[in-house]
mmCIF file of C-alpha atoms in Angstrom:
data_model
loop_
_atom_site.group_PDB
_atom_site.id
_atom_site.type_symbol
_atom_site.label_atom_id
_atom_site.label_comp_id
_atom_site.label_asym_id
_atom_site.label_seq_id
_atom_site.Cartn_x
_atom_site.Cartn_y
_atom_site.Cartn_z
ATOM 1 C CA MET A 24 -16.068 40.484 2.793
ATOM 2 C CA LYS A 25 -17.661 39.439 -0.764
ATOM 3 C CA LYS A 26 -15.688 36.666 -1.375
ATOM 4 C CA ILE A 27 -15.222 35.231 1.742
ATOM 5 C CA ILE A 28 -19.576 34.637 2.417
ATOM 6 C CA ILE A 29 -19.287 32.963 -1.460
ATOM 7 C CA LEU A 30 -16.249 31.039 -0.106
ATOM 8 C CA LEU A 31 -18.727 30.238 3.113
ATOM 9 C CA LEU A 32 -21.243 29.839 1.011
ATOM 10 C CA CYS A 33 -20.121 26.876 -1.086
ATOM 11 C CA LEU A 34 -18.241 25.419 1.479
ATOM 12 C CA PHE A 35 -22.121 24.185 2.933
ATOM 13 C CA ALA A 36 -23.469 24.452 -0.140
ATOM 14 C CA THR A 37 -20.896 21.597 -1.179
ATOM 15 C CA GLY A 38 -21.096 19.208 1.759
ATOM 16 C CA CYS A 39 -17.687 18.940 2.357
ATOM 17 C CA THR A 40 -17.668 16.519 5.841
ATOM 18 C CA VAL A 41 -13.905 16.033 7.786
ATOM 19 C CA VAL A 42 -13.736 12.364 9.348
ATOM 20 C CA ARG A 43 -11.340 12.135 12.184
ATOM 21 C CA ILE A 44 -8.935 8.951 12.504
ATOM 22 C CA ASP A 45 -8.408 7.936 15.761
ATOM 23 C CA THR A 46 -4.478 7.003 14.333
ATOM 24 C CA LYS A 47 -2.934 4.832 18.282
ATOM 25 C CA SER A 48 -5.637 2.138 16.939
ATOM 26 C CA ILE A 49 -5.275 0.270 13.736
ATOM 27 C CA ASP A 50 -7.945 -1.465 13.552
ATOM 28 C CA ASN A 51 -9.549 1.774 13.443
ATOM 29 C CA ILE A 52 -7.338 3.293 10.867
ATOM 30 C CA LEU A 53 -7.857 0.066 8.706
ATOM 31 C CA SER A 54 -12.287 -0.025 9.437
ATOM 32 C CA VAL A 55 -12.396 4.007 8.223
ATOM 33 C CA VAL A 56 -10.191 4.455 5.335
ATOM 34 C CA LEU A 57 -10.930 0.897 3.647
ATOM 35 C CA SER A 58 -14.982 1.285 4.135
ATOM 36 C CA LYS A 59 -15.264 4.218 1.681
ATOM 37 C CA GLU A 60 -14.546 4.143 -2.244
ATOM 38 C CA ASN A 61 -11.672 6.946 -2.848
ATOM 39 C CA LYS A 62 -11.394 7.975 -6.670
ATOM 40 C CA LEU A 63 -8.809 9.906 -5.554
ATOM 41 C CA TYR A 64 -4.539 9.455 -7.713
ATOM 42 C CA ASN A 65 -2.059 11.681 -8.157
ATOM 43 C CA HIS A 66 0.074 8.813 -9.538
ATOM 44 C CA VAL A 67 -0.652 6.375 -12.807
ATOM 45 C CA GLY A 68 1.689 3.185 -13.863
ATOM 46 C CA LYS A 69 0.803 0.895 -16.524
ATOM 47 C CA GLY A 70 -1.752 -0.844 -16.030
ATOM 48 C CA TYR A 71 -2.442 1.111 -13.303
ATOM 49 C CA LYS A 72 -3.352 4.233 -10.820
ATOM 50 C CA TYR A 73 -3.420 5.512 -7.299
ATOM 51 C CA TYR A 74 -3.416 7.912 -4.258
ATOM 52 C CA ILE A 75 0.015 9.266 -2.655
ATOM 53 C CA PRO A 76 -1.144 10.643 0.347
ATOM 54 C CA ARG A 77 1.355 14.166 0.924
ATOM 55 C CA GLY A 78 4.320 13.543 2.867
ATOM 56 C CA VAL A 79 4.573 10.405 1.129
ATOM 57 C CA SER A 80 6.780 10.447 -2.004
ATOM 58 C CA TYR A 81 7.256 8.216 -5.126
ATOM 59 C CA ILE A 82 10.811 6.884 -6.142
ATOM 60 C CA ASP A 83 11.514 4.730 -8.680
ATOM 61 C CA THR A 84 9.192 1.681 -10.656
ATOM 62 C CA ASP A 85 10.565 -1.840 -11.759
ATOM 63 C CA GLU A 86 7.891 -3.503 -14.226
ATOM 64 C CA PHE A 87 5.201 -3.611 -11.339
ATOM 65 C CA ASN A 88 7.204 -2.709 -8.034
ATOM 66 C CA ASP A 89 7.431 0.554 -7.036
ATOM 67 C CA LYS A 90 9.568 2.085 -4.221
ATOM 68 C CA LEU A 91 7.729 5.008 -2.235
ATOM 69 C CA TYR A 92 9.520 7.519 0.070
ATOM 70 C CA SER A 93 8.554 9.573 3.625
ATOM 71 C CA ASN A 94 10.096 9.995 7.382
ATOM 72 C CA GLY A 95 13.148 7.667 6.492
ATOM 73 C CA ILE A 96 11.340 4.941 5.844
ATOM 74 C CA TYR A 97 10.713 3.308 2.153
ATOM 75 C CA TYR A 98 7.087 1.703 1.343
ATOM 76 C CA TYR A 99 7.411 -1.386 -1.075
ATOM 77 C CA LEU A 100 4.089 -1.446 -4.038
ATOM 78 C CA TYR A 101 4.179 -4.615 -5.734
ATOM 79 C CA ILE A 102 0.740 -4.701 -8.481
ATOM 80 C CA ASP A 103 0.547 -8.103 -8.526
ATOM 81 C CA ALA A 104 -1.526 -7.382 -12.251
ATOM 82 C CA VAL A 105 -1.805 -11.052 -12.972
ATOM 83 C CA ALA A 106 -3.936 -12.215 -9.353
ATOM 84 C CA TYR A 107 -6.683 -8.656 -10.379
ATOM 85 C CA TYR A 108 -6.137 -10.491 -13.942
ATOM 86 C CA TYR A 109 -7.394 -13.877 -12.899
ATOM 87 C CA GLN A 110 -9.853 -12.286 -9.510
ATOM 88 C CA THR A 111 -7.618 -15.143 -7.356
ATOM 89 C CA GLU A 112 -9.586 -15.431 -4.420
ATOM 90 C CA LEU A 113 -7.026 -14.938 -1.503
ATOM 91 C CA ASN A 114 -6.739 -17.827 1.059
ATOM 92 C CA TYR A 115 -5.338 -16.484 4.485
ATOM 93 C CA GLN A 116 -6.090 -17.287 7.573
ATOM 94 C CA GLU A 117 -5.065 -14.732 10.855
ATOM 95 C CA LYS A 118 -1.721 -15.877 13.301
ATOM 96 C CA GLU A 119 -2.217 -15.576 16.715
ATOM 97 C CA ASP A 120 1.543 -15.754 17.736
ATOM 98 C CA ILE A 121 2.921 -12.448 15.976
ATOM 99 C CA TYR A 122 2.405 -8.306 16.421
ATOM 100 C CA TYR A 123 -0.461 -8.294 14.274
ATOM 101 C CA SER A 124 -2.047 -9.914 12.276
ATOM 102 C CA LYS A 125 -5.665 -10.084 9.788
ATOM 103 C CA LYS A 126 -8.219 -10.739 7.517
ATOM 104 C CA ILE A 127 -9.255 -7.243 5.749
ATOM 105 C CA THR A 128 -12.871 -7.525 3.713
ATOM 106 C CA GLY A 129 -12.982 -3.878 2.682
ATOM 107 C CA GLU A 130 -15.470 -1.426 0.206
ATOM 108 C CA GLY A 131 -16.745 -3.149 -2.452
ATOM 109 C CA GLY A 132 -16.290 -6.738 -0.937
ATOM 110 C CA LYS A 133 -12.027 -6.216 -1.400
ATOM 111 C CA GLU A 134 -10.441 -8.382 0.307
ATOM 112 C CA GLY A 135 -6.873 -7.738 1.598
ATOM 113 C CA TYR A 136 -4.292 -9.068 5.138
ATOM 114 C CA LEU A 137 -2.469 -6.984 7.515
ATOM 115 C CA GLU A 138 0.380 -8.710 8.837
ATOM 116 C CA ILE A 139 3.209 -7.296 11.196
ATOM 117 C CA ILE A 140 5.936 -9.351 12.722
ATOM 118 C CA GLU A 141 8.964 -8.220 15.346
ATOM 119 C CA GLN A 142 12.656 -8.529 13.516
ATOM 120 C CA ASN A 143 15.265 -7.782 16.100
ATOM 121 C CA ASP A 144 14.490 -4.122 17.176
ATOM 122 C CA LYS A 145 11.953 -3.768 14.035
ATOM 123 C CA TYR A 146 8.593 -4.858 12.663
ATOM 124 C CA ARG A 147 8.081 -5.404 9.666
ATOM 125 C CA ILE A 148 4.836 -4.575 8.251
ATOM 126 C CA GLU A 149 2.563 -6.802 5.199
ATOM 127 C CA PHE A 150 -0.157 -5.293 4.175
ATOM 128 C CA MET A 151 -1.884 -7.135 1.301
ATOM 129 C CA TYR A 152 -5.235 -5.200 -0.719
ATOM 130 C CA ASN A 153 -6.683 -5.088 -3.466
ATOM 131 C CA TYR A 154 -3.808 -7.137 -4.925
ATOM 132 C CA ALA A 155 -1.356 -5.094 -4.411
ATOM 133 C CA LYS A 156 1.278 -5.692 -1.601
ATOM 134 C CA ILE A 157 2.724 -2.882 1.196
ATOM 135 C CA GLU A 158 6.388 -3.928 2.595
ATOM 136 C CA ALA A 159 8.483 -1.588 5.115
ATOM 137 C CA LEU A 160 10.181 -2.161 7.629
ATOM 138 C CA VAL A 161 9.394 0.960 10.801
ATOM 139 C CA LYS A 162 10.514 1.577 14.687
ATOM 140 C CA GLU A 163 7.041 0.227 16.450
ATOM 141 C CA ASP A 164 5.699 4.234 17.105
ATOM 142 C CA GLU A 165 5.776 4.285 13.114
ATOM 143 C CA ILE A 166 3.443 1.849 12.113
ATOM 144 C CA GLU A 167 0.261 3.409 12.611
ATOM 145 C CA ASN A 168 1.125 6.048 10.382
ATOM 146 C CA VAL A 169 2.612 3.830 7.769
ATOM 147 C CA VAL A 170 -0.545 1.469 7.865
ATOM 148 C CA LEU A 171 -2.691 4.802 7.331
ATOM 149 C CA ASN A 172 -0.732 5.593 4.405
ATOM 150 C CA ALA A 173 -0.494 1.824 3.476
ATOM 151 C CA SER A 174 -4.295 2.250 3.496
ATOM 152 C CA TYR A 175 -4.593 5.516 1.979
ATOM 153 C CA ILE A 176 -2.460 3.972 -1.320
ATOM 154 C CA LEU A 177 -3.429 0.542 -1.544
ATOM 155 C CA SER A 178 -6.844 1.844 -1.481
ATOM 156 C CA THR A 179 -7.433 3.790 -4.493
ATOM 157 C CA ILE A 180 -5.337 1.647 -7.008
ATOM 158 C CA LYS A 181 -7.514 1.195 -9.917
ATOM 159 C CA TYR A 182 -6.766 -1.099 -12.759
ATOM 160 C CA ASN A 183 -7.559 -0.384 -16.376
ATOM 161 C CA ASP A 184 -8.561 -3.723 -17.603
ATOM 162 C CA ASP A 185 -7.672 -2.938 -21.203
ATOM 163 C CA VAL A 186 -3.552 -2.355 -20.445
ATOM 164 C CA ILE A 187 -3.484 -5.249 -18.609
ATOM 165 C CA GLU A 188 -5.739 -7.886 -20.672
ATOM 166 C CA LEU A 189 -3.028 -6.367 -23.818
ATOM 167 C CA MET A 190 0.165 -7.164 -21.841
ATOM 168 C CA LEU A 191 -0.719 -10.753 -21.150
ATOM 169 C CA GLN A 192 -2.063 -11.433 -24.460
ATOM 170 C CA ALA A 193 1.697 -9.865 -25.681
ATOM 171 C CA ASN A 194 3.167 -12.164 -22.800
ATOM 172 C CA TYR A 195 4.109 -9.195 -21.327
ATOM 173 C CA PHE A 196 4.610 -12.113 -17.819
ATOM 174 C CA THR A 197 6.083 -14.492 -20.249
ATOM 175 C CA ASN A 198 9.650 -14.656 -17.883
ATOM 176 C CA GLN A 199 8.929 -12.457 -15.648
ATOM 177 C CA GLU A 200 8.271 -13.865 -12.320
ATOM 178 C CA GLU A 201 10.571 -14.391 -9.519
ATOM 179 C CA LYS A 202 9.866 -14.212 -5.917
ATOM 180 C CA TYR A 203 11.791 -11.207 -4.886
ATOM 181 C CA ASP A 204 12.026 -10.331 -0.718
ATOM 182 C CA VAL A 205 13.177 -7.150 -0.021
ATOM 183 C CA PHE A 206 13.863 -7.732 3.414
ATOM 184 C CA SER A 207 15.792 -10.357 2.613
ATOM 185 C CA SER A 208 19.734 -9.891 1.784
ATOM 186 C CA LYS A 209 21.653 -12.044 -0.709
ATOM 187 C CA ASN A 210 25.126 -11.948 0.597
ATOM 188 C CA GLY A 211 23.927 -13.776 3.520
ATOM 189 C CA THR A 212 23.944 -10.851 6.149
ATOM 190 C CA SER A 213 21.203 -10.395 8.413
ATOM 191 C CA THR A 214 17.807 -7.646 7.385
ATOM 192 C CA GLU A 215 18.094 -5.333 9.044
ATOM 193 C CA SER A 216 22.118 -4.176 8.017
ATOM 194 C CA SER A 217 21.070 -4.567 4.132
ATOM 195 C CA ILE A 218 17.938 -2.381 4.539
ATOM 196 C CA THR A 219 20.014 -0.079 6.514
ATOM 197 C CA LYS A 220 23.307 0.040 3.787
ATOM 198 C CA ASN A 221 20.266 0.059 1.301
ATOM 199 C CA GLU A 222 18.626 3.457 2.786
ATOM 200 C CA GLU A 223 21.737 5.468 3.259
ATOM 201 C CA ASN A 224 22.599 5.329 0.277
#
């Protein structure tokens, strides 16, 4: 009994609050998750760290590209350390002719955008925020959950200035830049079939 009382006192003393997120509204997810600074992290890369939400698994890293997985969906995360180092400004114009398009300004003036484009019978999510980008190809009923997970990942990315500067000085990025589209096929077949084959293996 004493343990329960002590536990309850600790809970009230710490001032824990629960924020309920309406996960049926993309705008609400963005405003709630990106409006507060979150210092959590459970994954560390070269010059950066971030929080992977429960239910999302880390698979692999190739340079500054991390591959994550959750409920049959692959998340492709790209960390743009060069743009972060030089504080490159984001120039994004919202589009009216696609499923969803929004320019985002979050906590601390961090900028980004969210684009969702209908592609055959699926939806391509391109979520840029805090000098990092997540892309995923999902069904319509999976959009909100993927946006929620991506919001947590992107909003928690923290950069290590010293490591990034050291890598730049060591010419780490020389000849590393390559345009890579995770949704395009190299053999000219449809995007959907190439992703399906990749995810089945």
